[in-house]
Amino acid sequence: MKDFDVILIGAGVCGCAIARELSRYSLRTCVLEAEEDVCCGTSKANSAIVHAGFDAPPGTLMSRLNVEGSQQMERLSKELDFPYRQNGAMVLCLDPKDLPVLMRLQKQGEQNGVQGLRLLSGEEARAIEPNLSDEVSACLFAPTSAILCPFLLTIALAENACTNGVSFFFDTRVKKIDRDSSGGWIVQSEHDAFHAKIVINAAGVYADDIHNLVSEDPLRIVARRGEYKLMDKEASSFVSHTLFQLPGKMGKGVLLTPTIHGNLLAGPTAEDIADKEGTCTTSSGLDELSR
């Protein structure tokens, strides 16, 4: 049995960020990852946006961590040498009747501590983003929104944690978790057993499975598949900001954003699915993004 102070389950961006933070302390920390490398799940396939924080309900943990994370990301990019660019975001309003939605988002963002939020008219919006449709009547401009490379961020976090002494175990899928007589935890995979005083669940979409190994109050995470359309770098000059629709019940909706690598990214769709491994693309998803 391998003995540690802290066991982290999951080597996505959250798990690797926690591992890096813990590596600053005199702790024996390990990360258990079911896949063959870091960043093999949602952390590698997303919009790659550092959200400003105006869309989270005020007073929630999400609102606080979103804004704090946004404020820290530029410094972190310099410390760990991953690409980052503060390009700003625009939430577009096509119907003047929806202007109160933008005003609510602005007020909400200001309550959360987001800096620099401004309401722009359609003309002002087109002045900084000339290819916007004439149908855009107003927008909420968030200058602190940014883009980065999510997999290079996660790799950099993991490498720094590893350099500072954190142990990573790959192809190590957790099968069982038990309490021991000392109040610690025994975490078992197919091939190894690990012991620690503290276990941190950072298993992403599978965090419910880990939770249900130890809790009598079961959780269920419903996976939501999002498909994207990645455009050629020849289209990179079409927009410079991240463009959002007004948010709906399924989230922020389809967006258009430049990537840190010089492409344009459109998406995601939003489809609740039963199979957490169902990450395939679909013709219906492509059709939706091509409209």
mmCIF file with all atom_site columns, C-alpha atoms in Angstrom, residues 56-272:
data_model
loop_
_atom_site.group_PDB
_atom_site.id
_atom_site.type_symbol
_atom_site.label_atom_id
_atom_site.label_alt_id
_atom_site.label_comp_id
_atom_site.label_asym_id
_atom_site.label_entity_id
_atom_site.label_seq_id
_atom_site.pdbx_PDB_ins_code
_atom_site.Cartn_x
_atom_site.Cartn_y
_atom_site.Cartn_z
_atom_site.occupancy
_atom_site.B_iso_or_equiv
_atom_site.pdbx_formal_charge
_atom_site.auth_seq_id
_atom_site.auth_comp_id
_atom_site.auth_asym_id
_atom_site.auth_atom_id
_atom_site.pdbx_PDB_model_num
ATOM 1   C CA . ALA A 1 56  ? -23.013 33.629 -12.070 1.00 0.00 ? 56  ALA A CA 1
ATOM 2   C CA . PRO A 1 57  ? -25.677 34.434 -9.440  1.00 0.00 ? 57  PRO A CA 1
ATOM 3   C CA . PRO A 1 58  ? -24.281 36.889 -6.850  1.00 0.00 ? 58  PRO A CA 1
ATOM 4   C CA . GLY A 1 59  ? -23.299 35.410 -3.522  1.00 0.00 ? 59  GLY A CA 1
ATOM 5   C CA . THR A 1 60  ? -22.656 31.929 -4.896  1.00 0.00 ? 60  THR A CA 1
ATOM 6   C CA . LEU A 1 61  ? -19.376 30.052 -4.670  1.00 0.00 ? 61  LEU A CA 1
ATOM 7   C CA . MET A 1 62  ? -19.274 30.030 -8.471  1.00 0.00 ? 62  MET A CA 1
ATOM 8   C CA . SER A 1 63  ? -19.470 33.821 -8.677  1.00 0.00 ? 63  SER A CA 1
ATOM 9   C CA . ARG A 1 64  ? -16.620 34.281 -6.199  1.00 0.00 ? 64  ARG A CA 1
ATOM 10  C CA . LEU A 1 65  ? -14.312 31.674 -7.703  1.00 0.00 ? 65  LEU A CA 1
ATOM 11  C CA . ASN A 1 66  ? -15.062 32.770 -11.278 1.00 0.00 ? 66  ASN A CA 1
ATOM 12  C CA . VAL A 1 67  ? -14.022 36.360 -10.628 1.00 0.00 ? 67  VAL A CA 1
ATOM 13  C CA . GLU A 1 68  ? -11.009 35.419 -8.484  1.00 0.00 ? 68  GLU A CA 1
ATOM 14  C CA . GLY A 1 69  ? -9.851  32.909 -11.099 1.00 0.00 ? 69  GLY A CA 1
ATOM 15  C CA . SER A 1 70  ? -10.223 35.451 -13.884 1.00 0.00 ? 70  SER A CA 1
ATOM 16  C CA . GLN A 1 71  ? -8.156  37.961 -11.934 1.00 0.00 ? 71  GLN A CA 1
ATOM 17  C CA . GLN A 1 72  ? -5.395  35.414 -11.280 1.00 0.00 ? 72  GLN A CA 1
ATOM 18  C CA . MET A 1 73  ? -5.104  33.893 -14.745 1.00 0.00 ? 73  MET A CA 1
ATOM 19  C CA . GLU A 1 74  ? -2.786  36.423 -16.397 1.00 0.00 ? 74  GLU A CA 1
ATOM 20  C CA . ARG A 1 75  ? -0.289  36.149 -13.542 1.00 0.00 ? 75  ARG A CA 1
ATOM 21  C CA . LEU A 1 76  ? -0.545  32.367 -13.665 1.00 0.00 ? 76  LEU A CA 1
ATOM 22  C CA . SER A 1 77  ? 0.111   32.356 -17.413 1.00 0.00 ? 77  SER A CA 1
ATOM 23  C CA . LYS A 1 78  ? 3.367   34.240 -16.830 1.00 0.00 ? 78  LYS A CA 1
ATOM 24  C CA . GLU A 1 79  ? 4.417   31.954 -13.980 1.00 0.00 ? 79  GLU A CA 1
ATOM 25  C CA . LEU A 1 80  ? 3.750   28.744 -15.912 1.00 0.00 ? 80  LEU A CA 1
ATOM 26  C CA . ASP A 1 81  ? 4.326   29.963 -19.490 1.00 0.00 ? 81  ASP A CA 1
ATOM 27  C CA . PHE A 1 82  ? 1.069   28.973 -21.185 1.00 0.00 ? 82  PHE A CA 1
ATOM 28  C CA . PRO A 1 83  ? -0.625  31.148 -23.840 1.00 0.00 ? 83  PRO A CA 1
ATOM 29  C CA . TYR A 1 84  ? -3.253  33.616 -22.635 1.00 0.00 ? 84  TYR A CA 1
ATOM 30  C CA . ARG A 1 85  ? -4.862  36.690 -24.195 1.00 0.00 ? 85  ARG A CA 1
ATOM 31  C CA . GLN A 1 86  ? -7.397  39.105 -22.723 1.00 0.00 ? 86  GLN A CA 1
ATOM 32  C CA . ASN A 1 87  ? -9.554  39.701 -25.803 1.00 0.00 ? 87  ASN A CA 1
ATOM 33  C CA . GLY A 1 88  ? -12.817 40.764 -24.140 1.00 0.00 ? 88  GLY A CA 1
ATOM 34  C CA . ALA A 1 89  ? -16.335 39.427 -24.641 1.00 0.00 ? 89  ALA A CA 1
ATOM 35  C CA . MET A 1 90  ? -19.598 40.815 -25.982 1.00 0.00 ? 90  MET A CA 1
ATOM 36  C CA . VAL A 1 91  ? -23.095 39.558 -25.114 1.00 0.00 ? 91  VAL A CA 1
ATOM 37  C CA . LEU A 1 92  ? -25.209 40.492 -28.125 1.00 0.00 ? 92  LEU A CA 1
ATOM 38  C CA . CYS A 1 93  ? -28.800 41.703 -28.055 1.00 0.00 ? 93  CYS A CA 1
ATOM 39  C CA . LEU A 1 94  ? -30.751 41.497 -31.339 1.00 0.00 ? 94  LEU A CA 1
ATOM 40  C CA . ASP A 1 95  ? -34.145 42.575 -30.033 1.00 0.00 ? 95  ASP A CA 1
ATOM 41  C CA . PRO A 1 96  ? -34.404 45.908 -28.170 1.00 0.00 ? 96  PRO A CA 1
ATOM 42  C CA . LYS A 1 97  ? -37.021 44.249 -25.951 1.00 0.00 ? 97  LYS A CA 1
ATOM 43  C CA . ASP A 1 98  ? -34.213 42.117 -24.477 1.00 0.00 ? 98  ASP A CA 1
ATOM 44  C CA . LEU A 1 99  ? -32.184 45.114 -23.287 1.00 0.00 ? 99  LEU A CA 1
ATOM 45  C CA . PRO A 1 100 ? -33.313 44.509 -19.657 1.00 0.00 ? 100 PRO A CA 1
ATOM 46  C CA . VAL A 1 101 ? -31.532 41.134 -19.823 1.00 0.00 ? 101 VAL A CA 1
ATOM 47  C CA . LEU A 1 102 ? -28.244 42.895 -20.605 1.00 0.00 ? 102 LEU A CA 1
ATOM 48  C CA . MET A 1 103 ? -28.879 45.392 -17.825 1.00 0.00 ? 103 MET A CA 1
ATOM 49  C CA . ARG A 1 104 ? -29.508 42.539 -15.384 1.00 0.00 ? 104 ARG A CA 1
ATOM 50  C CA . LEU A 1 105 ? -26.264 40.816 -16.429 1.00 0.00 ? 105 LEU A CA 1
ATOM 51  C CA . GLN A 1 106 ? -24.348 44.077 -15.988 1.00 0.00 ? 106 GLN A CA 1
ATOM 52  C CA . LYS A 1 107 ? -25.776 44.634 -12.497 1.00 0.00 ? 107 LYS A CA 1
ATOM 53  C CA . GLN A 1 108 ? -25.112 41.018 -11.588 1.00 0.00 ? 108 GLN A CA 1
ATOM 54  C CA . GLY A 1 109 ? -21.521 41.252 -12.817 1.00 0.00 ? 109 GLY A CA 1
ATOM 55  C CA . GLU A 1 110 ? -20.894 44.454 -10.878 1.00 0.00 ? 110 GLU A CA 1
ATOM 56  C CA . GLN A 1 111 ? -22.238 42.790 -7.726  1.00 0.00 ? 111 GLN A CA 1
ATOM 57  C CA . ASN A 1 112 ? -19.785 39.934 -8.371  1.00 0.00 ? 112 ASN A CA 1
ATOM 58  C CA . GLY A 1 113 ? -16.874 42.363 -8.657  1.00 0.00 ? 113 GLY A CA 1
ATOM 59  C CA . VAL A 1 114 ? -16.335 42.206 -12.421 1.00 0.00 ? 114 VAL A CA 1
ATOM 60  C CA . GLN A 1 115 ? -14.444 45.296 -13.568 1.00 0.00 ? 115 GLN A CA 1
ATOM 61  C CA . GLY A 1 116 ? -15.119 47.437 -16.640 1.00 0.00 ? 116 GLY A CA 1
ATOM 62  C CA . LEU A 1 117 ? -18.560 46.175 -17.710 1.00 0.00 ? 117 LEU A CA 1
ATOM 63  C CA . ARG A 1 118 ? -20.260 48.532 -20.183 1.00 0.00 ? 118 ARG A CA 1
ATOM 64  C CA . LEU A 1 119 ? -23.495 48.590 -22.144 1.00 0.00 ? 119 LEU A CA 1
ATOM 65  C CA . LEU A 1 120 ? -22.884 49.546 -25.778 1.00 0.00 ? 120 LEU A CA 1
ATOM 66  C CA . SER A 1 121 ? -25.305 50.561 -28.492 1.00 0.00 ? 121 SER A CA 1
ATOM 67  C CA . GLY A 1 122 ? -25.339 48.639 -31.754 1.00 0.00 ? 122 GLY A CA 1
ATOM 68  C CA . GLU A 1 123 ? -23.248 51.356 -33.397 1.00 0.00 ? 123 GLU A CA 1
ATOM 69  C CA . GLU A 1 124 ? -20.694 51.319 -30.572 1.00 0.00 ? 124 GLU A CA 1
ATOM 70  C CA . ALA A 1 125 ? -20.508 47.531 -30.732 1.00 0.00 ? 125 ALA A CA 1
ATOM 71  C CA . ARG A 1 126 ? -19.875 47.561 -34.495 1.00 0.00 ? 126 ARG A CA 1
ATOM 72  C CA . ALA A 1 127 ? -17.182 50.192 -34.020 1.00 0.00 ? 127 ALA A CA 1
ATOM 73  C CA . ILE A 1 128 ? -15.044 47.676 -32.109 1.00 0.00 ? 128 ILE A CA 1
ATOM 74  C CA . GLU A 1 129 ? -16.315 44.555 -33.922 1.00 0.00 ? 129 GLU A CA 1
ATOM 75  C CA . PRO A 1 130 ? -17.060 45.655 -37.515 1.00 0.00 ? 130 PRO A CA 1
ATOM 76  C CA . ASN A 1 131 ? -18.422 42.318 -38.780 1.00 0.00 ? 131 ASN A CA 1
ATOM 77  C CA . LEU A 1 132 ? -21.351 42.295 -36.372 1.00 0.00 ? 132 LEU A CA 1
ATOM 78  C CA . SER A 1 133 ? -24.779 42.109 -37.973 1.00 0.00 ? 133 SER A CA 1
ATOM 79  C CA . ASP A 1 134 ? -26.814 45.280 -38.348 1.00 0.00 ? 134 ASP A CA 1
ATOM 80  C CA . GLU A 1 135 ? -29.455 43.447 -36.304 1.00 0.00 ? 135 GLU A CA 1
ATOM 81  C CA . VAL A 1 136 ? -27.346 43.855 -33.150 1.00 0.00 ? 136 VAL A CA 1
ATOM 82  C CA . SER A 1 137 ? -29.106 46.609 -31.214 1.00 0.00 ? 137 SER A CA 1
ATOM 83  C CA . ALA A 1 138 ? -26.945 46.567 -28.070 1.00 0.00 ? 138 ALA A CA 1
ATOM 84  C CA . CYS A 1 139 ? -24.364 44.510 -26.224 1.00 0.00 ? 139 CYS A CA 1
ATOM 85  C CA . LEU A 1 140 ? -22.781 44.018 -22.840 1.00 0.00 ? 140 LEU A CA 1
ATOM 86  C CA . PHE A 1 141 ? -19.010 44.447 -23.160 1.00 0.00 ? 141 PHE A CA 1
ATOM 87  C CA . ALA A 1 142 ? -16.771 42.608 -20.685 1.00 0.00 ? 142 ALA A CA 1
ATOM 88  C CA . PRO A 1 143 ? -13.133 43.640 -21.262 1.00 0.00 ? 143 PRO A CA 1
ATOM 89  C CA . THR A 1 144 ? -11.688 41.201 -18.691 1.00 0.00 ? 144 THR A CA 1
ATOM 90  C CA . SER A 1 145 ? -12.859 38.079 -20.537 1.00 0.00 ? 145 SER A CA 1
ATOM 91  C CA . ALA A 1 146 ? -9.939  36.147 -22.027 1.00 0.00 ? 146 ALA A CA 1
ATOM 92  C CA . ILE A 1 147 ? -8.905  33.079 -24.005 1.00 0.00 ? 147 ILE A CA 1
ATOM 93  C CA . LEU A 1 148 ? -6.177  30.515 -23.350 1.00 0.00 ? 148 LEU A CA 1
ATOM 94  C CA . CYS A 1 149 ? -5.080  26.988 -24.229 1.00 0.00 ? 149 CYS A CA 1
ATOM 95  C CA . PRO A 1 150 ? -6.826  24.641 -21.765 1.00 0.00 ? 150 PRO A CA 1
ATOM 96  C CA . PHE A 1 151 ? -4.599  21.634 -22.353 1.00 0.00 ? 151 PHE A CA 1
ATOM 97  C CA . LEU A 1 152 ? -1.356  23.599 -22.103 1.00 0.00 ? 152 LEU A CA 1
ATOM 98  C CA . LEU A 1 153 ? -2.698  25.181 -18.897 1.00 0.00 ? 153 LEU A CA 1
ATOM 99  C CA . THR A 1 154 ? -3.442  21.758 -17.412 1.00 0.00 ? 154 THR A CA 1
ATOM 100 C CA . ILE A 1 155 ? -0.116  20.292 -18.511 1.00 0.00 ? 155 ILE A CA 1
ATOM 101 C CA . ALA A 1 156 ? 1.745   23.278 -17.023 1.00 0.00 ? 156 ALA A CA 1
ATOM 102 C CA . LEU A 1 157 ? -0.072  22.899 -13.702 1.00 0.00 ? 157 LEU A CA 1
ATOM 103 C CA . ALA A 1 158 ? 0.722   19.178 -13.592 1.00 0.00 ? 158 ALA A CA 1
ATOM 104 C CA . GLU A 1 159 ? 4.382   19.631 -14.545 1.00 0.00 ? 159 GLU A CA 1
ATOM 105 C CA . ASN A 1 160 ? 4.860   22.259 -11.847 1.00 0.00 ? 160 ASN A CA 1
ATOM 106 C CA . ALA A 1 161 ? 3.158   20.057 -9.255  1.00 0.00 ? 161 ALA A CA 1
ATOM 107 C CA . CYS A 1 162 ? 5.296   17.090 -10.294 1.00 0.00 ? 162 CYS A CA 1
ATOM 108 C CA . THR A 1 163 ? 8.486   19.159 -10.106 1.00 0.00 ? 163 THR A CA 1
ATOM 109 C CA . ASN A 1 164 ? 7.491   20.123 -6.568  1.00 0.00 ? 164 ASN A CA 1
ATOM 110 C CA . GLY A 1 165 ? 7.072   16.505 -5.493  1.00 0.00 ? 165 GLY A CA 1
ATOM 111 C CA . VAL A 1 166 ? 3.500   15.461 -6.298  1.00 0.00 ? 166 VAL A CA 1
ATOM 112 C CA . SER A 1 167 ? 3.236   11.848 -7.514  1.00 0.00 ? 167 SER A CA 1
ATOM 113 C CA . PHE A 1 168 ? 1.009   11.063 -10.518 1.00 0.00 ? 168 PHE A CA 1
ATOM 114 C CA . PHE A 1 169 ? -0.427  7.594  -11.151 1.00 0.00 ? 169 PHE A CA 1
ATOM 115 C CA . PHE A 1 170 ? -1.996  7.090  -14.584 1.00 0.00 ? 170 PHE A CA 1
ATOM 116 C CA . ASP A 1 171 ? -4.183  4.234  -15.849 1.00 0.00 ? 171 ASP A CA 1
ATOM 117 C CA . THR A 1 172 ? -5.353  4.093  -12.233 1.00 0.00 ? 172 THR A CA 1
ATOM 118 C CA . ARG A 1 173 ? -9.130  3.902  -12.108 1.00 0.00 ? 173 ARG A CA 1
ATOM 119 C CA . VAL A 1 174 ? -10.556 4.056  -8.591  1.00 0.00 ? 174 VAL A CA 1
ATOM 120 C CA . LYS A 1 175 ? -12.734 1.037  -7.811  1.00 0.00 ? 175 LYS A CA 1
ATOM 121 C CA . LYS A 1 176 ? -13.282 1.228  -4.067  1.00 0.00 ? 176 LYS A CA 1
ATOM 122 C CA . ILE A 1 177 ? -12.849 3.644  -1.154  1.00 0.00 ? 177 ILE A CA 1
ATOM 123 C CA . ASP A 1 178 ? -13.031 2.570  2.486   1.00 0.00 ? 178 ASP A CA 1
ATOM 124 C CA . ARG A 1 179 ? -12.441 4.137  5.882   1.00 0.00 ? 179 ARG A CA 1
ATOM 125 C CA . ASP A 1 180 ? -9.697  2.604  7.993   1.00 0.00 ? 180 ASP A CA 1
ATOM 126 C CA . SER A 1 181 ? -9.533  2.309  11.775  1.00 0.00 ? 181 SER A CA 1
ATOM 127 C CA . SER A 1 182 ? -7.502  5.520  12.107  1.00 0.00 ? 182 SER A CA 1
ATOM 128 C CA . GLY A 1 183 ? -10.099 7.621  10.297  1.00 0.00 ? 183 GLY A CA 1
ATOM 129 C CA . GLY A 1 184 ? -8.100  7.788  7.076   1.00 0.00 ? 184 GLY A CA 1
ATOM 130 C CA . TRP A 1 185 ? -9.046  6.453  3.661   1.00 0.00 ? 185 TRP A CA 1
ATOM 131 C CA . ILE A 1 186 ? -7.968  3.427  1.654   1.00 0.00 ? 186 ILE A CA 1
ATOM 132 C CA . VAL A 1 187 ? -8.415  3.996  -2.078  1.00 0.00 ? 187 VAL A CA 1
ATOM 133 C CA . GLN A 1 188 ? -8.182  0.931  -4.275  1.00 0.00 ? 188 GLN A CA 1
ATOM 134 C CA . SER A 1 189 ? -7.643  0.688  -8.021  1.00 0.00 ? 189 SER A CA 1
ATOM 135 C CA . GLU A 1 190 ? -7.423  -2.482 -10.093 1.00 0.00 ? 190 GLU A CA 1
ATOM 136 C CA . HIS A 1 191 ? -3.724  -2.896 -9.319  1.00 0.00 ? 191 HIS A CA 1
ATOM 137 C CA . ASP A 1 192 ? -2.813  -0.753 -6.282  1.00 0.00 ? 192 ASP A CA 1
ATOM 138 C CA . ALA A 1 193 ? -4.011  0.487  -2.925  1.00 0.00 ? 193 ALA A CA 1
ATOM 139 C CA . PHE A 1 194 ? -3.376  3.989  -1.572  1.00 0.00 ? 194 PHE A CA 1
ATOM 140 C CA . HIS A 1 195 ? -3.823  5.396  1.919   1.00 0.00 ? 195 HIS A CA 1
ATOM 141 C CA . ALA A 1 196 ? -4.275  9.027  2.979   1.00 0.00 ? 196 ALA A CA 1
ATOM 142 C CA . LYS A 1 197 ? -5.867  11.174 5.644   1.00 0.00 ? 197 LYS A CA 1
ATOM 143 C CA . ILE A 1 198 ? -7.637  13.274 3.003   1.00 0.00 ? 198 ILE A CA 1
ATOM 144 C CA . VAL A 1 199 ? -9.175  12.356 -0.367  1.00 0.00 ? 199 VAL A CA 1
ATOM 145 C CA . ILE A 1 200 ? -10.200 15.097 -2.812  1.00 0.00 ? 200 ILE A CA 1
ATOM 146 C CA . ASN A 1 201 ? -12.716 14.271 -5.525  1.00 0.00 ? 201 ASN A CA 1
ATOM 147 C CA . ALA A 1 202 ? -11.783 16.081 -8.766  1.00 0.00 ? 202 ALA A CA 1
ATOM 148 C CA . ALA A 1 203 ? -13.106 13.430 -11.130 1.00 0.00 ? 203 ALA A CA 1
ATOM 149 C CA . GLY A 1 204 ? -15.057 15.759 -13.400 1.00 0.00 ? 204 GLY A CA 1
ATOM 150 C CA . VAL A 1 205 ? -18.122 14.202 -15.000 1.00 0.00 ? 205 VAL A CA 1
ATOM 151 C CA . TYR A 1 206 ? -17.378 11.035 -13.016 1.00 0.00 ? 206 TYR A CA 1
ATOM 152 C CA . ALA A 1 207 ? -17.303 12.833 -9.655  1.00 0.00 ? 207 ALA A CA 1
ATOM 153 C CA . ASP A 1 208 ? -20.701 11.332 -8.846  1.00 0.00 ? 208 ASP A CA 1
ATOM 154 C CA . ASP A 1 209 ? -19.300 7.810  -9.195  1.00 0.00 ? 209 ASP A CA 1
ATOM 155 C CA . ILE A 1 210 ? -16.511 8.638  -6.723  1.00 0.00 ? 210 ILE A CA 1
ATOM 156 C CA . HIS A 1 211 ? -18.968 10.324 -4.350  1.00 0.00 ? 211 HIS A CA 1
ATOM 157 C CA . ASN A 1 212 ? -21.260 7.303  -4.449  1.00 0.00 ? 212 ASN A CA 1
ATOM 158 C CA . LEU A 1 213 ? -18.433 5.008  -3.349  1.00 0.00 ? 213 LEU A CA 1
ATOM 159 C CA . VAL A 1 214 ? -18.444 6.629  0.093   1.00 0.00 ? 214 VAL A CA 1
ATOM 160 C CA . SER A 1 215 ? -21.810 8.334  0.586   1.00 0.00 ? 215 SER A CA 1
ATOM 161 C CA . GLU A 1 216 ? -25.230 6.949  1.428   1.00 0.00 ? 216 GLU A CA 1
ATOM 162 C CA . ASP A 1 217 ? -26.722 10.025 -0.255  1.00 0.00 ? 217 ASP A CA 1
ATOM 163 C CA . PRO A 1 218 ? -26.118 9.278  -3.951  1.00 0.00 ? 218 PRO A CA 1
ATOM 164 C CA . LEU A 1 219 ? -25.532 11.893 -6.632  1.00 0.00 ? 219 LEU A CA 1
ATOM 165 C CA . ARG A 1 220 ? -26.054 11.675 -10.374 1.00 0.00 ? 220 ARG A CA 1
ATOM 166 C CA . ILE A 1 221 ? -24.315 13.902 -12.900 1.00 0.00 ? 221 ILE A CA 1
ATOM 167 C CA . VAL A 1 222 ? -26.114 14.125 -16.237 1.00 0.00 ? 222 VAL A CA 1
ATOM 168 C CA . ALA A 1 223 ? -23.511 14.559 -18.959 1.00 0.00 ? 223 ALA A CA 1
ATOM 169 C CA . ARG A 1 224 ? -24.114 17.372 -21.437 1.00 0.00 ? 224 ARG A CA 1
ATOM 170 C CA . ARG A 1 225 ? -22.479 16.981 -24.812 1.00 0.00 ? 225 ARG A CA 1
ATOM 171 C CA . GLY A 1 226 ? -21.316 20.115 -26.582 1.00 0.00 ? 226 GLY A CA 1
ATOM 172 C CA . GLU A 1 227 ? -20.201 20.009 -30.212 1.00 0.00 ? 227 GLU A CA 1
ATOM 173 C CA . TYR A 1 228 ? -18.031 22.659 -31.855 1.00 0.00 ? 228 TYR A CA 1
ATOM 174 C CA . LYS A 1 229 ? -17.127 23.761 -35.334 1.00 0.00 ? 229 LYS A CA 1
ATOM 175 C CA . LEU A 1 230 ? -13.451 24.699 -35.685 1.00 0.00 ? 230 LEU A CA 1
ATOM 176 C CA . MET A 1 231 ? -12.768 27.039 -38.594 1.00 0.00 ? 231 MET A CA 1
ATOM 177 C CA . ASP A 1 232 ? -9.615  27.568 -40.583 1.00 0.00 ? 232 ASP A CA 1
ATOM 178 C CA . LYS A 1 233 ? -7.070  30.180 -39.559 1.00 0.00 ? 233 LYS A CA 1
ATOM 179 C CA . GLU A 1 234 ? -7.944  32.099 -42.729 1.00 0.00 ? 234 GLU A CA 1
ATOM 180 C CA . ALA A 1 235 ? -11.104 33.170 -40.868 1.00 0.00 ? 235 ALA A CA 1
ATOM 181 C CA . SER A 1 236 ? -9.177  34.376 -37.823 1.00 0.00 ? 236 SER A CA 1
ATOM 182 C CA . SER A 1 237 ? -9.621  38.075 -38.593 1.00 0.00 ? 237 SER A CA 1
ATOM 183 C CA . PHE A 1 238 ? -13.425 37.840 -38.766 1.00 0.00 ? 238 PHE A CA 1
ATOM 184 C CA . VAL A 1 239 ? -13.872 38.637 -35.055 1.00 0.00 ? 239 VAL A CA 1
ATOM 185 C CA . SER A 1 240 ? -11.456 39.555 -32.293 1.00 0.00 ? 240 SER A CA 1
ATOM 186 C CA . HIS A 1 241 ? -13.763 39.330 -29.266 1.00 0.00 ? 241 HIS A CA 1
ATOM 187 C CA . THR A 1 242 ? -15.704 36.393 -27.856 1.00 0.00 ? 242 THR A CA 1
ATOM 188 C CA . LEU A 1 243 ? -19.326 36.792 -28.962 1.00 0.00 ? 243 LEU A CA 1
ATOM 189 C CA . PHE A 1 244 ? -22.168 35.408 -26.838 1.00 0.00 ? 244 PHE A CA 1
ATOM 190 C CA . GLN A 1 245 ? -25.885 35.129 -27.415 1.00 0.00 ? 245 GLN A CA 1
ATOM 191 C CA . LEU A 1 246 ? -28.215 36.041 -24.595 1.00 0.00 ? 246 LEU A CA 1
ATOM 192 C CA . PRO A 1 247 ? -28.050 33.131 -22.122 1.00 0.00 ? 247 PRO A CA 1
ATOM 193 C CA . GLY A 1 248 ? -30.843 30.552 -22.085 1.00 0.00 ? 248 GLY A CA 1
ATOM 194 C CA . LYS A 1 249 ? -31.961 27.671 -19.880 1.00 0.00 ? 249 LYS A CA 1
ATOM 195 C CA . MET A 1 250 ? -29.206 25.383 -21.286 1.00 0.00 ? 250 MET A CA 1
ATOM 196 C CA . GLY A 1 251 ? -26.415 27.860 -20.591 1.00 0.00 ? 251 GLY A CA 1
ATOM 197 C CA . LYS A 1 252 ? -24.627 30.562 -22.540 1.00 0.00 ? 252 LYS A CA 1
ATOM 198 C CA . GLY A 1 253 ? -25.726 29.186 -25.914 1.00 0.00 ? 253 GLY A CA 1
ATOM 199 C CA . VAL A 1 254 ? -23.688 28.998 -29.105 1.00 0.00 ? 254 VAL A CA 1
ATOM 200 C CA . LEU A 1 255 ? -20.776 31.425 -29.102 1.00 0.00 ? 255 LEU A CA 1
ATOM 201 C CA . LEU A 1 256 ? -18.121 32.510 -31.564 1.00 0.00 ? 256 LEU A CA 1
ATOM 202 C CA . THR A 1 257 ? -14.598 33.026 -30.299 1.00 0.00 ? 257 THR A CA 1
ATOM 203 C CA . PRO A 1 258 ? -11.063 33.296 -31.603 1.00 0.00 ? 258 PRO A CA 1
ATOM 204 C CA . THR A 1 259 ? -8.737  30.639 -30.245 1.00 0.00 ? 259 THR A CA 1
ATOM 205 C CA . ILE A 1 260 ? -5.286  31.248 -28.851 1.00 0.00 ? 260 ILE A CA 1
ATOM 206 C CA . HIS A 1 261 ? -3.931  29.273 -31.827 1.00 0.00 ? 261 HIS A CA 1
ATOM 207 C CA . GLY A 1 262 ? -5.480  31.542 -34.462 1.00 0.00 ? 262 GLY A CA 1
ATOM 208 C CA . ASN A 1 263 ? -8.641  29.657 -35.433 1.00 0.00 ? 263 ASN A CA 1
ATOM 209 C CA . LEU A 1 264 ? -12.282 30.577 -34.944 1.00 0.00 ? 264 LEU A CA 1
ATOM 210 C CA . LEU A 1 265 ? -14.425 28.310 -32.777 1.00 0.00 ? 265 LEU A CA 1
ATOM 211 C CA . ALA A 1 266 ? -18.228 28.150 -32.988 1.00 0.00 ? 266 ALA A CA 1
ATOM 212 C CA . GLY A 1 267 ? -20.322 26.275 -30.445 1.00 0.00 ? 267 GLY A CA 1
ATOM 213 C CA . PRO A 1 268 ? -21.159 24.470 -28.351 1.00 0.00 ? 268 PRO A CA 1
ATOM 214 C CA . THR A 1 269 ? -24.434 22.728 -28.835 1.00 0.00 ? 269 THR A CA 1
ATOM 215 C CA . ALA A 1 270 ? -25.987 21.454 -25.605 1.00 0.00 ? 270 ALA A CA 1
ATOM 216 C CA . GLU A 1 271 ? -27.478 17.962 -25.422 1.00 0.00 ? 271 GLU A CA 1
ATOM 217 C CA . ASP A 1 272 ? -28.039 15.967 -22.240 1.00 0.00 ? 272 ASP A CA 1
#
